[in-house]
PDB file of C-alpha atoms and ligand atoms in Angstrom:
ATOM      1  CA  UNK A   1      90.871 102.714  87.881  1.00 94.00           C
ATOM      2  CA  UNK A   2      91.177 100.912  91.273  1.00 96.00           C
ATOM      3  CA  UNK A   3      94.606  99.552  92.990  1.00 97.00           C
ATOM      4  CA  UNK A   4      93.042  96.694  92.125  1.00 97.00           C
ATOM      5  CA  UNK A   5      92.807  97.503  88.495  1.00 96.00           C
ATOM      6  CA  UNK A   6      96.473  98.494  88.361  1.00 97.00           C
ATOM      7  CA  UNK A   7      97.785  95.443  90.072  1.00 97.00           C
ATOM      8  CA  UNK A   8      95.747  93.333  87.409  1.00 96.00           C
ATOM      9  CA  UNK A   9      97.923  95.410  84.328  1.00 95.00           C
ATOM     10  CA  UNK A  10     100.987  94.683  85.361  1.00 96.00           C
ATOM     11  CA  UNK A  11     102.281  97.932  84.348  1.00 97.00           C
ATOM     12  CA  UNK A  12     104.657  98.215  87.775  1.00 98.00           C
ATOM     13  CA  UNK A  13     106.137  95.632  89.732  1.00 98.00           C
ATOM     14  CA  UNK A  14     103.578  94.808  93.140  1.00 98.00           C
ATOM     15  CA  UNK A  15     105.973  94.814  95.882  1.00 98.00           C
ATOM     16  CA  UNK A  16     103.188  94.917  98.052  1.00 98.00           C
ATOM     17  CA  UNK A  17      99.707  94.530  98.000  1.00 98.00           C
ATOM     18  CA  UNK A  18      97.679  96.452 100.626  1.00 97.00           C
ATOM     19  CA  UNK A  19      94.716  96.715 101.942  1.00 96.00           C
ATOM     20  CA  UNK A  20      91.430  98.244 100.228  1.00 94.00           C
ATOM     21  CA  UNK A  21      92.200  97.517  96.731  1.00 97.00           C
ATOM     22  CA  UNK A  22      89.214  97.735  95.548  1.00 97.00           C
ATOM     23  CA  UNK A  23      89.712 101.668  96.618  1.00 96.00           C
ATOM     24  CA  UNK A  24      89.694 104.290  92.959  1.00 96.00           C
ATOM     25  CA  UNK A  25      93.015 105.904  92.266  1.00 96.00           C
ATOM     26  CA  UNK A  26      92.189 109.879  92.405  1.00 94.00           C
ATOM     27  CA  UNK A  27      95.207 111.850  90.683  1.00 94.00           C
ATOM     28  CA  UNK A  28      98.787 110.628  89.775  1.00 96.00           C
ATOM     29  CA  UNK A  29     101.280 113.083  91.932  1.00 98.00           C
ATOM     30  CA  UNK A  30     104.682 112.924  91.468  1.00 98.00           C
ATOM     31  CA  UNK A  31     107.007 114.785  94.487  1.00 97.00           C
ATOM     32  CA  UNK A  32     110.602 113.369  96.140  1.00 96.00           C
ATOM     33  CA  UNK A  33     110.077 115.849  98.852  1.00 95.00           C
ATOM     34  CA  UNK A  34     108.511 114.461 102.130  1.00 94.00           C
ATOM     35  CA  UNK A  35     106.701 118.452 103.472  1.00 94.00           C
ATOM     36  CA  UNK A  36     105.699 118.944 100.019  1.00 95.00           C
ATOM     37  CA  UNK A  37     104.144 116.023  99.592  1.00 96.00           C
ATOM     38  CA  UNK A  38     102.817 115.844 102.732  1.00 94.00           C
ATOM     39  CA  UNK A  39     100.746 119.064 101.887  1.00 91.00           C
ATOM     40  CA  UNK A  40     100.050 118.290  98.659  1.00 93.00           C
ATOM     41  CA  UNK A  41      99.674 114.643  97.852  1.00 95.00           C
ATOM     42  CA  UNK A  42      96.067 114.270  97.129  1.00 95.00           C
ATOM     43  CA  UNK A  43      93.657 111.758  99.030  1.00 93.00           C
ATOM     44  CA  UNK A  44      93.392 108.404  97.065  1.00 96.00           C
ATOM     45  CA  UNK A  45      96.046 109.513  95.078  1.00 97.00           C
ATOM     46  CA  UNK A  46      98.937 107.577  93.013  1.00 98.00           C
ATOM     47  CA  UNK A  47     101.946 108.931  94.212  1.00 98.00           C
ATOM     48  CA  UNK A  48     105.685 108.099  92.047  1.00 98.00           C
ATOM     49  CA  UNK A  49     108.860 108.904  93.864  1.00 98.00           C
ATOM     50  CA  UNK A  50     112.315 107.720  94.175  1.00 97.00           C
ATOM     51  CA  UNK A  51     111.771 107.817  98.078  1.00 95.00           C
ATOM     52  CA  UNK A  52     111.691 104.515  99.101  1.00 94.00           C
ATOM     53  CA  UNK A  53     111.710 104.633 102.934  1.00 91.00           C
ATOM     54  CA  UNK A  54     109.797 104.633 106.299  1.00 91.00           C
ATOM     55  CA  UNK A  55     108.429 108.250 106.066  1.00 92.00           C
ATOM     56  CA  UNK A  56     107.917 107.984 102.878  1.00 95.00           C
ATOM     57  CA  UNK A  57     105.056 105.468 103.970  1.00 95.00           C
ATOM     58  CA  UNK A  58     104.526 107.270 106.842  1.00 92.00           C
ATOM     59  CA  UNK A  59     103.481 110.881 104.721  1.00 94.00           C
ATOM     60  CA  UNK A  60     101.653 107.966 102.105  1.00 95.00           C
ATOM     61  CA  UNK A  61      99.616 106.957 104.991  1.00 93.00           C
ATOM     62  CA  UNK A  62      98.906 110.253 106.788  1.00 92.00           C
ATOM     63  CA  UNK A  63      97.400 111.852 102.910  1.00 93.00           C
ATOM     64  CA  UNK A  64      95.421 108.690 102.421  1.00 93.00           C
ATOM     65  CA  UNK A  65      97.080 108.144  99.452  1.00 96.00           C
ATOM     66  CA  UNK A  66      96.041 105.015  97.461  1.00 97.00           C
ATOM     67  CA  UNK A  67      99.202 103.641  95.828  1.00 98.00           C
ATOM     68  CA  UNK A  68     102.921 104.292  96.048  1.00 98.00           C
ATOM     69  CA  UNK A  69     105.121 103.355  92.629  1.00 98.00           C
ATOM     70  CA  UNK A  70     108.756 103.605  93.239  1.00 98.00           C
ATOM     71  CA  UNK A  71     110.318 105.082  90.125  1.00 98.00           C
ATOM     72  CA  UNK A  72     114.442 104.233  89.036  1.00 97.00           C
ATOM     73  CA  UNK A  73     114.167 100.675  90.872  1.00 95.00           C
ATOM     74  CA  UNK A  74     113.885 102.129  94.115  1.00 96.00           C
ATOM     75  CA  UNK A  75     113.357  99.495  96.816  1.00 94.00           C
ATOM     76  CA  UNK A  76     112.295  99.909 100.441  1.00 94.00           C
ATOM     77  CA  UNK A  77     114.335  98.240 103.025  1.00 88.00           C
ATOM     78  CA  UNK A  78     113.281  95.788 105.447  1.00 89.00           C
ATOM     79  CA  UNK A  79     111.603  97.812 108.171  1.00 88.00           C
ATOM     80  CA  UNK A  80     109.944 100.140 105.325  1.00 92.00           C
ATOM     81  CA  UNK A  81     108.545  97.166 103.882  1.00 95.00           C
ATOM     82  CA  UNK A  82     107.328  96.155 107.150  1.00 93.00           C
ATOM     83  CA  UNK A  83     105.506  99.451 107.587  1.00 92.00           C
ATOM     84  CA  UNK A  84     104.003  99.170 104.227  1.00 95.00           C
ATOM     85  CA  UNK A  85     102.259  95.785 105.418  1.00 96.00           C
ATOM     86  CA  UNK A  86     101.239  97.320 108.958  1.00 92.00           C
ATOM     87  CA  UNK A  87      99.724 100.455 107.141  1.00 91.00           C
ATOM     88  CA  UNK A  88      97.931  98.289 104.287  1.00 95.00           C
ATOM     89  CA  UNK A  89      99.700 100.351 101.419  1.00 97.00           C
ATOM     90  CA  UNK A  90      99.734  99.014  98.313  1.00 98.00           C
ATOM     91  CA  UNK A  91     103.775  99.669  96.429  1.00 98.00           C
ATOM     92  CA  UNK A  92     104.804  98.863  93.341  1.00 98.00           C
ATOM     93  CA  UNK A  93     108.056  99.420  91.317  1.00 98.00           C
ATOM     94  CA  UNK A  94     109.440  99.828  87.907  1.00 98.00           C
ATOM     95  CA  UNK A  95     113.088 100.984  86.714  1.00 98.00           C
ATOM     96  CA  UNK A  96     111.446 103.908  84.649  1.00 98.00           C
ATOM     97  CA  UNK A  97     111.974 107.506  85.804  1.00 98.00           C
ATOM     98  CA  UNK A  98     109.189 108.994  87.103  1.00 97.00           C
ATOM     99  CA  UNK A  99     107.871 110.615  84.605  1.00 97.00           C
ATOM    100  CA  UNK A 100     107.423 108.122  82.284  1.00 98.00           C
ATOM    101  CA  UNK A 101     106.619 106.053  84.914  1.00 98.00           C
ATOM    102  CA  UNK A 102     103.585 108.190  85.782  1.00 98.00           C
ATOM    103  CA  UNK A 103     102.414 108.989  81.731  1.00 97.00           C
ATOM    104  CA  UNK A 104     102.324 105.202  81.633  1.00 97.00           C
ATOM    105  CA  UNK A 105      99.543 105.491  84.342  1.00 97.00           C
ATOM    106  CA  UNK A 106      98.087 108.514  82.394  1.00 95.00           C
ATOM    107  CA  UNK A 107      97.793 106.983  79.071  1.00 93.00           C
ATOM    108  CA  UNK A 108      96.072 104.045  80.248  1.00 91.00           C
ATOM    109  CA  UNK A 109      93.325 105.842  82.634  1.00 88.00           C
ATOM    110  CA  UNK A 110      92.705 108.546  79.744  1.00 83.00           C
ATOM    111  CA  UNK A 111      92.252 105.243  77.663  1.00 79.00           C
ATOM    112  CA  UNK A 112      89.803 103.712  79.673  1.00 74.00           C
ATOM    113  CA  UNK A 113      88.109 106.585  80.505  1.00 65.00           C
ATOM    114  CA  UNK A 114      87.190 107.214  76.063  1.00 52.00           C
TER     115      UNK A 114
ATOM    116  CA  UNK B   1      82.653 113.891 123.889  1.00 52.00           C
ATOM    117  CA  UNK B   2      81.954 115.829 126.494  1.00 59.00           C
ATOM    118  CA  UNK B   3      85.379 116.056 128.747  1.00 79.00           C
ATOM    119  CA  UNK B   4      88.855 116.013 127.337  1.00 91.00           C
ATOM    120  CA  UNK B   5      91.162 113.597 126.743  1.00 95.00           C
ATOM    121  CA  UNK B   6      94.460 113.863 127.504  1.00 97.00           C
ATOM    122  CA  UNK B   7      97.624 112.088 125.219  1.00 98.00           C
ATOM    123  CA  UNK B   8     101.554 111.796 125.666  1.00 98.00           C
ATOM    124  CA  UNK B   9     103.902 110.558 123.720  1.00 97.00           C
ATOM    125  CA  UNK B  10     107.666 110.178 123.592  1.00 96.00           C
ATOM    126  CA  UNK B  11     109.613 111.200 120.790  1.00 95.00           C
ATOM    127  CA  UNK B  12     113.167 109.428 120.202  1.00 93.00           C
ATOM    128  CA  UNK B  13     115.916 111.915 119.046  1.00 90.00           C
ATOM    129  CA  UNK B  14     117.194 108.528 116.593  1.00 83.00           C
ATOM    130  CA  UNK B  15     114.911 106.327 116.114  1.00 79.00           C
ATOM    131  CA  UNK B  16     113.773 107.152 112.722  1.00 75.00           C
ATOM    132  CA  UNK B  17     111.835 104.210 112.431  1.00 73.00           C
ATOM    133  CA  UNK B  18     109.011 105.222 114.888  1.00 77.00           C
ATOM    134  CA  UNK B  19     109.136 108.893 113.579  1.00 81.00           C
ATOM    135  CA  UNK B  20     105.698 109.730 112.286  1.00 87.00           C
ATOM    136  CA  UNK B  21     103.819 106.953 115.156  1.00 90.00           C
ATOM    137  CA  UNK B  22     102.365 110.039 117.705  1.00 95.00           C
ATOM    138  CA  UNK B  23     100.729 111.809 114.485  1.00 95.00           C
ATOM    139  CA  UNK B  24      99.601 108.357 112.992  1.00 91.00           C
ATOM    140  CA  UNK B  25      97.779 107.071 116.749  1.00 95.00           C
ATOM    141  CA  UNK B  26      96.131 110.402 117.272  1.00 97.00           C
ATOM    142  CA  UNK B  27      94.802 110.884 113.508  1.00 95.00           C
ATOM    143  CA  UNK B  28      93.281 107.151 114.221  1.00 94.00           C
ATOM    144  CA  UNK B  29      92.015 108.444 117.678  1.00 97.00           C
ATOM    145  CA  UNK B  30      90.494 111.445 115.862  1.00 97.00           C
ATOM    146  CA  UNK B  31      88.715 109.299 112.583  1.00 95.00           C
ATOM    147  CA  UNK B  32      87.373 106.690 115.905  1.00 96.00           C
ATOM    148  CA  UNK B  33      85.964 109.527 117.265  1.00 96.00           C
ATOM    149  CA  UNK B  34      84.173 110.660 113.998  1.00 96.00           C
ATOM    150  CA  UNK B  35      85.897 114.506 114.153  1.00 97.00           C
ATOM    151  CA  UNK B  36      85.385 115.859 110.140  1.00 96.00           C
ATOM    152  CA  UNK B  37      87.916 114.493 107.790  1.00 94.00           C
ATOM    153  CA  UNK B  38      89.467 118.061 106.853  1.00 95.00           C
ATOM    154  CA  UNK B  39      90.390 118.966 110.499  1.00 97.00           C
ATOM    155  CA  UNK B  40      91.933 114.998 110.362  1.00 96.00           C
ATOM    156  CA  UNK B  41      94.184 115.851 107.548  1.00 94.00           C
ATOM    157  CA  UNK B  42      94.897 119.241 109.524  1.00 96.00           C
ATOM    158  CA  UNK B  43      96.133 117.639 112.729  1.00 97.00           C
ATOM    159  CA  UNK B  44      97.708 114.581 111.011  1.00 95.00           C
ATOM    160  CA  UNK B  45     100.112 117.258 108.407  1.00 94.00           C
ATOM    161  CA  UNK B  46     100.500 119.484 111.628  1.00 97.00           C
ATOM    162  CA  UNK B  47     101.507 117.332 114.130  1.00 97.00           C
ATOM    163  CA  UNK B  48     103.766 114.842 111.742  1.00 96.00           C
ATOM    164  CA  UNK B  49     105.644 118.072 110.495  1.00 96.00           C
ATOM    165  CA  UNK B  50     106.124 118.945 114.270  1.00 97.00           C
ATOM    166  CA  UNK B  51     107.038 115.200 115.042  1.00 96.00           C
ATOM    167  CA  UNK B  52     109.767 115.073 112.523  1.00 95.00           C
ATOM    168  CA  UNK B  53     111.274 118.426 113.674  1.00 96.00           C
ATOM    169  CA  UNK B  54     111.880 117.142 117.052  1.00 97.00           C
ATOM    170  CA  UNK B  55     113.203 113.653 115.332  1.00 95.00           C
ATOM    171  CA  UNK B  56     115.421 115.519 113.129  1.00 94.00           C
ATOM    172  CA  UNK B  57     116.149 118.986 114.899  1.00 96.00           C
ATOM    173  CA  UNK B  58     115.320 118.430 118.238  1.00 96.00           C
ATOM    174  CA  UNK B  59     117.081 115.457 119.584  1.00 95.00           C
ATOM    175  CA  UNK B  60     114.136 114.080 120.902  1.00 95.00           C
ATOM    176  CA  UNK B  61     110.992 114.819 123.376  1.00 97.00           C
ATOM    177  CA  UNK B  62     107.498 114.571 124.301  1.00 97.00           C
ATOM    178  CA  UNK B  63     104.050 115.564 122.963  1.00 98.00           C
ATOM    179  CA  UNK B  64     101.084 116.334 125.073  1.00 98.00           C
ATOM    180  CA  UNK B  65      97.966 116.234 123.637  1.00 98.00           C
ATOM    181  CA  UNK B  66      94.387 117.531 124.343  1.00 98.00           C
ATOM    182  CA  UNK B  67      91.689 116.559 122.649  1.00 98.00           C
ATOM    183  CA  UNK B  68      88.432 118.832 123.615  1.00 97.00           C
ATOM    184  CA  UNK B  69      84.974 118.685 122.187  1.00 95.00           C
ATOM    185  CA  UNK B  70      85.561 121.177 119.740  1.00 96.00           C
ATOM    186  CA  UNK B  71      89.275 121.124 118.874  1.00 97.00           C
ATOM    187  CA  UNK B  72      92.882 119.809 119.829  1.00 98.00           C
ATOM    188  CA  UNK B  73      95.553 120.758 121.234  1.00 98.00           C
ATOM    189  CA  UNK B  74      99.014 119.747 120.892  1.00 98.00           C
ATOM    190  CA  UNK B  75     102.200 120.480 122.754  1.00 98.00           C
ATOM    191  CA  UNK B  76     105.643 119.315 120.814  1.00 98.00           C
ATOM    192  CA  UNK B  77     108.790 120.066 123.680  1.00 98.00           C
ATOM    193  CA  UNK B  78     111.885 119.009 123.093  1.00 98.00           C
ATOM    194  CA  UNK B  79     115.479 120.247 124.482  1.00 96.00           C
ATOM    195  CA  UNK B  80     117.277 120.214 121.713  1.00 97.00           C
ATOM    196  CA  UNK B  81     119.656 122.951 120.286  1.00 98.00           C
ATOM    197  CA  UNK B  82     116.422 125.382 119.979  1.00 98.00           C
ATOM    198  CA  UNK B  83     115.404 127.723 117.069  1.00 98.00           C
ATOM    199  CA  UNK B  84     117.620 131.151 117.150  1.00 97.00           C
ATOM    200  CA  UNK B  85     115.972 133.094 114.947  1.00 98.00           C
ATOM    201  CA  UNK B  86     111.979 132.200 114.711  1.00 98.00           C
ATOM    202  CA  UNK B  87     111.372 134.285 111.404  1.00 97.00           C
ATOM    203  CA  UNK B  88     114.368 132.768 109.737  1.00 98.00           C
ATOM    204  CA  UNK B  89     113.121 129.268 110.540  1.00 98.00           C
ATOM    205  CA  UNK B  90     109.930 130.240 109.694  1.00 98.00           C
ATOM    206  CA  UNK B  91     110.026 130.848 105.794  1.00 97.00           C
ATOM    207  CA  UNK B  92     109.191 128.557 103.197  1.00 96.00           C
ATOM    208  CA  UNK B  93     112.677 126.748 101.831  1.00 96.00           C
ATOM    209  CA  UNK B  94     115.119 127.683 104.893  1.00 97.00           C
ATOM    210  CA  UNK B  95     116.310 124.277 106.068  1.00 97.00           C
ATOM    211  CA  UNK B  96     119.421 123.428 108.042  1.00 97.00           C
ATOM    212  CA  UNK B  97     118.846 119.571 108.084  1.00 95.00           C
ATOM    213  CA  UNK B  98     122.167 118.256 107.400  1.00 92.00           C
ATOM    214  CA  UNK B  99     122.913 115.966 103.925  1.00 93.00           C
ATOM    215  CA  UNK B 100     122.293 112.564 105.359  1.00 90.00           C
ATOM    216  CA  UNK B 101     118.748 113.854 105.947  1.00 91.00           C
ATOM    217  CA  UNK B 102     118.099 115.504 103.104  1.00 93.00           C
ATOM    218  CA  UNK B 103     118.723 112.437 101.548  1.00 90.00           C
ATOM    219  CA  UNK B 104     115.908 110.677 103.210  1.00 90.00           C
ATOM    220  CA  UNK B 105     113.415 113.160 101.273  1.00 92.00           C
ATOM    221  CA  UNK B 106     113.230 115.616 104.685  1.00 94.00           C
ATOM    222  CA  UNK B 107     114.580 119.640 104.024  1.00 95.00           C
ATOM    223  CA  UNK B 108     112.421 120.907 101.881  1.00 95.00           C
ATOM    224  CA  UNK B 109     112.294 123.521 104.377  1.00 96.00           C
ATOM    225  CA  UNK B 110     108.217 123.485 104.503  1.00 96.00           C
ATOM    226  CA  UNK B 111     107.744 121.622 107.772  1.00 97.00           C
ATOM    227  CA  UNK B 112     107.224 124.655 109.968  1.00 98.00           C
ATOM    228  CA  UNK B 113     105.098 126.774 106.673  1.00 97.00           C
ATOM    229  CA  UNK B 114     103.044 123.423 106.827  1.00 96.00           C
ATOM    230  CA  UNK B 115     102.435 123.609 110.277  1.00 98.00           C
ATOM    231  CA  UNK B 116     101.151 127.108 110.642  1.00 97.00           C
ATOM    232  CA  UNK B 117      98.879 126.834 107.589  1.00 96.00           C
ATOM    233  CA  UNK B 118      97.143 123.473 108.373  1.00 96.00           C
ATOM    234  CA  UNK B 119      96.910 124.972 112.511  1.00 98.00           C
ATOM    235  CA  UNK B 120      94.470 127.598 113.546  1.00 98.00           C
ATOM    236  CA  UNK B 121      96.429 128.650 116.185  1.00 98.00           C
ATOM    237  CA  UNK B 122     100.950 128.163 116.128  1.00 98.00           C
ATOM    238  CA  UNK B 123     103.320 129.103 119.009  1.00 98.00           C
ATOM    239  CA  UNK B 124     106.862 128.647 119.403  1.00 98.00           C
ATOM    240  CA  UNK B 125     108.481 128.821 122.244  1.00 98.00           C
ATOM    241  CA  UNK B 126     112.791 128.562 121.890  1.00 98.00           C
ATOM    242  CA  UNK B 127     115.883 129.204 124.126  1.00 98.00           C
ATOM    243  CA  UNK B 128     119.408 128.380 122.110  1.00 98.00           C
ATOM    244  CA  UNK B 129     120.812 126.078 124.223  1.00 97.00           C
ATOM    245  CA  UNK B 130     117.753 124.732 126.151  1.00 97.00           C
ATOM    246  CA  UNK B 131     114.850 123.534 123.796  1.00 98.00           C
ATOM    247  CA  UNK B 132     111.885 124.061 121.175  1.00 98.00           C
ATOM    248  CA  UNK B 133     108.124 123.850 122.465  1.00 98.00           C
ATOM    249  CA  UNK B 134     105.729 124.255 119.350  1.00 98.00           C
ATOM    250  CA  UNK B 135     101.958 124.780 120.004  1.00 98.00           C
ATOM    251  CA  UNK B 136      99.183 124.006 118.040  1.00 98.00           C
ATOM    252  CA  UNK B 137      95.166 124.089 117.999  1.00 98.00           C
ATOM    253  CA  UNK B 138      93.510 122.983 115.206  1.00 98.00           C
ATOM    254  CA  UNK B 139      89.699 123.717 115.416  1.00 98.00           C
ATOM    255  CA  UNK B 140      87.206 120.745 114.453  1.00 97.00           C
TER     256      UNK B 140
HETATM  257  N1  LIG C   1     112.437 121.506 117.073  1.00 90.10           N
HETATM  258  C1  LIG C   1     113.423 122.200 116.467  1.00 90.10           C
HETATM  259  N2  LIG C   1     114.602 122.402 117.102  1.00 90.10           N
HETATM  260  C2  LIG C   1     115.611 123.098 116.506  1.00 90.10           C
HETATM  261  N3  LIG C   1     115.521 123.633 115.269  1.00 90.10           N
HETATM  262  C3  LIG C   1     114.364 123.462 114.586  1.00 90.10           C
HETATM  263  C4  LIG C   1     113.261 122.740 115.142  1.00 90.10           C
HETATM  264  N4  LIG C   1     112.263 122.758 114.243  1.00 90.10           N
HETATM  265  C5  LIG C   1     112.717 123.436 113.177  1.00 90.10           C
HETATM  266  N5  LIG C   1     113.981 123.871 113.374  1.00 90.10           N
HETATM  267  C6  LIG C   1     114.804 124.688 112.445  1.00 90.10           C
HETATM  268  O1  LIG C   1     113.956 125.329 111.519  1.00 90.10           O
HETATM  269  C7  LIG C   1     114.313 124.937 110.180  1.00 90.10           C
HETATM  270  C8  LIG C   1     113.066 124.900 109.313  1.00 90.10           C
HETATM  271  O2  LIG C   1     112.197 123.844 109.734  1.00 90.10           O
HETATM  272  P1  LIG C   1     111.179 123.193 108.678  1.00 90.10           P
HETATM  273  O3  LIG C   1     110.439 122.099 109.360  1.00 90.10           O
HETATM  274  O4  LIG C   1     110.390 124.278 108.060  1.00 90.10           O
HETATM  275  O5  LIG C   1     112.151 122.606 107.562  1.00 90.10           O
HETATM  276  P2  LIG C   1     113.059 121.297 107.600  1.00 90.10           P
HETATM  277  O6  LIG C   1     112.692 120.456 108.758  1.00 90.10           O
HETATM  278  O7  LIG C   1     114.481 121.725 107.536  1.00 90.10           O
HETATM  279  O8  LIG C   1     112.639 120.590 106.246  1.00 90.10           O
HETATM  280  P3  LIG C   1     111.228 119.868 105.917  1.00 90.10           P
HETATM  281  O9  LIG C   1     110.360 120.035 107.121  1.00 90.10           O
HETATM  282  O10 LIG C   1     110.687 120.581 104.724  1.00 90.10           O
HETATM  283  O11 LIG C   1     111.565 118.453 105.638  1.00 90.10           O
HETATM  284  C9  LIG C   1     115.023 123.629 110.350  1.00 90.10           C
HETATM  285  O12 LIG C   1     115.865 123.324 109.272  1.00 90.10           O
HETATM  286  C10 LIG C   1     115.785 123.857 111.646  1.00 90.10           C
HETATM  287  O13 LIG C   1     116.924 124.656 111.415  1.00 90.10           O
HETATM  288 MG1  LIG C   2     110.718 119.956 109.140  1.00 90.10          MG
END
């Protein structure tokens, strides 16, 4: 599925669309801390976390990852939200945890994918 | 490429806001330049690990970078409060960032692990009382 894709299924509020949407998600990864993630988010990846601020995008951006989706309502402040638009990162939200915020994801790519 | 290129950047000690900017310029410098993707995500985990430490840790400092035909090198000073014991600091999970920190997603105590597995080559250099210099190559 591509960012694009996901934006179209409204699963997750868009709080902002980025550049390169036509880019394939790769895994869903799902990490709070900043040096894990940072090693271990994966390239084009979906990433759910209840971090919603400036290195948060920052460690998105460095790991090429595709999409952000802030879990529990998170929502990034003003100058996070301004980073998201400089970096081209595509963030969405939803008030589910992030688990079931990220088997939402799962269900529907192992859906399309049969 | 055939001569080096030389970098510097300053680090605030409290603006969080540009923490992260040094690693994010020189990982677009290196993907310009058309150096392999892997040693890209190398430098970029390296260097932001070692970016934040001086943010958080470090109160602040400069980062001199060389970039070389075949690899980079990077230079993270700072004169903060400096490491006392190296080892300590060293292992995966010891973190002394404070609360308010932690709370922004940082102490996971993996920045410094990070660093030395994603470098080829890790120094550190630290007085109590004077300052932390961290050097890194990373190989392309
Ligand atoms: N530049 C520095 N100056 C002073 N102390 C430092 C510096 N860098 C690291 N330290 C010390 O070493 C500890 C471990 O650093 P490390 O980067 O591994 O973890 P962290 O920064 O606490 O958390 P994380 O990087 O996982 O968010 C720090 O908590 C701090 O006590
Ligand atoms: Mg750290």
């Amino acid at each position: 599925m591509t960012v694009k894709e996901l934006m179209d299924l409204h699963l997750y509020e868009l709080v902002n669309e980025g550049e390169n949407t036509d880019r394939e998600i790769s895994t869903p990864y799902c990490c709070d801390l900043l040096s894990i993630a940072m090693s271990s988010a994966p390239e084009g990846g979906i990433w759910f976390t209840v971090m919603a601020n400036l290195n948060t995008l920052a460690v998105a951006a460095l790991t090429e990852t595709a999409c952000i989706v802030l879990a529990h309502n998170a929502s990034l402040d003003e100058g996070a939200l301004a980073k998201a638009k400089s970096e081209g990162i595509t963030v969405f939200r939803t008030e589910l945890p992030v688990f079931d915020a990220a088997v939402l994801f799962y269900e529907r790519v192992k859906n399309a994918s049969v | 490429m055939s001569s080096s290129l030389r970098f510097e950047y300053q680090v605030s000690g409290e603006d969080f806001t540009r923490a992260g900017e040094a690693s994010s310029d020189i990982k677009h410098k290196l993907k310009q330049m058309g150096v392999n993707p892997t040693a890209v995500r190398k430098v970029a985990i390296a260097m932001y690990e070692g970016e934040i430490n001086m943010v958080i840790h470090g109160g602040g400092g400069e980062i001199l970078v060389d970039i070389l035909p075949d690899k980079i090198v990077m230079d993270l000073i700072d004169h903060g409060p400096g490491i006392a014991d190296i080892d300590l600091a060293m292992q995966e999970g010891y973190s002394t960032a404070p609360d308010q920190i932690r709370s922004l997603g940082f102490g996971a105590g993996m920045g410094l692990p990070n660093m030395k597995k994603y470098s080829d080559e890790m120094d550190i250099f630290s007085t109590v009382g004077e300052g932390t210099t961290v050097h890194m190559v990373v190989n392309f």
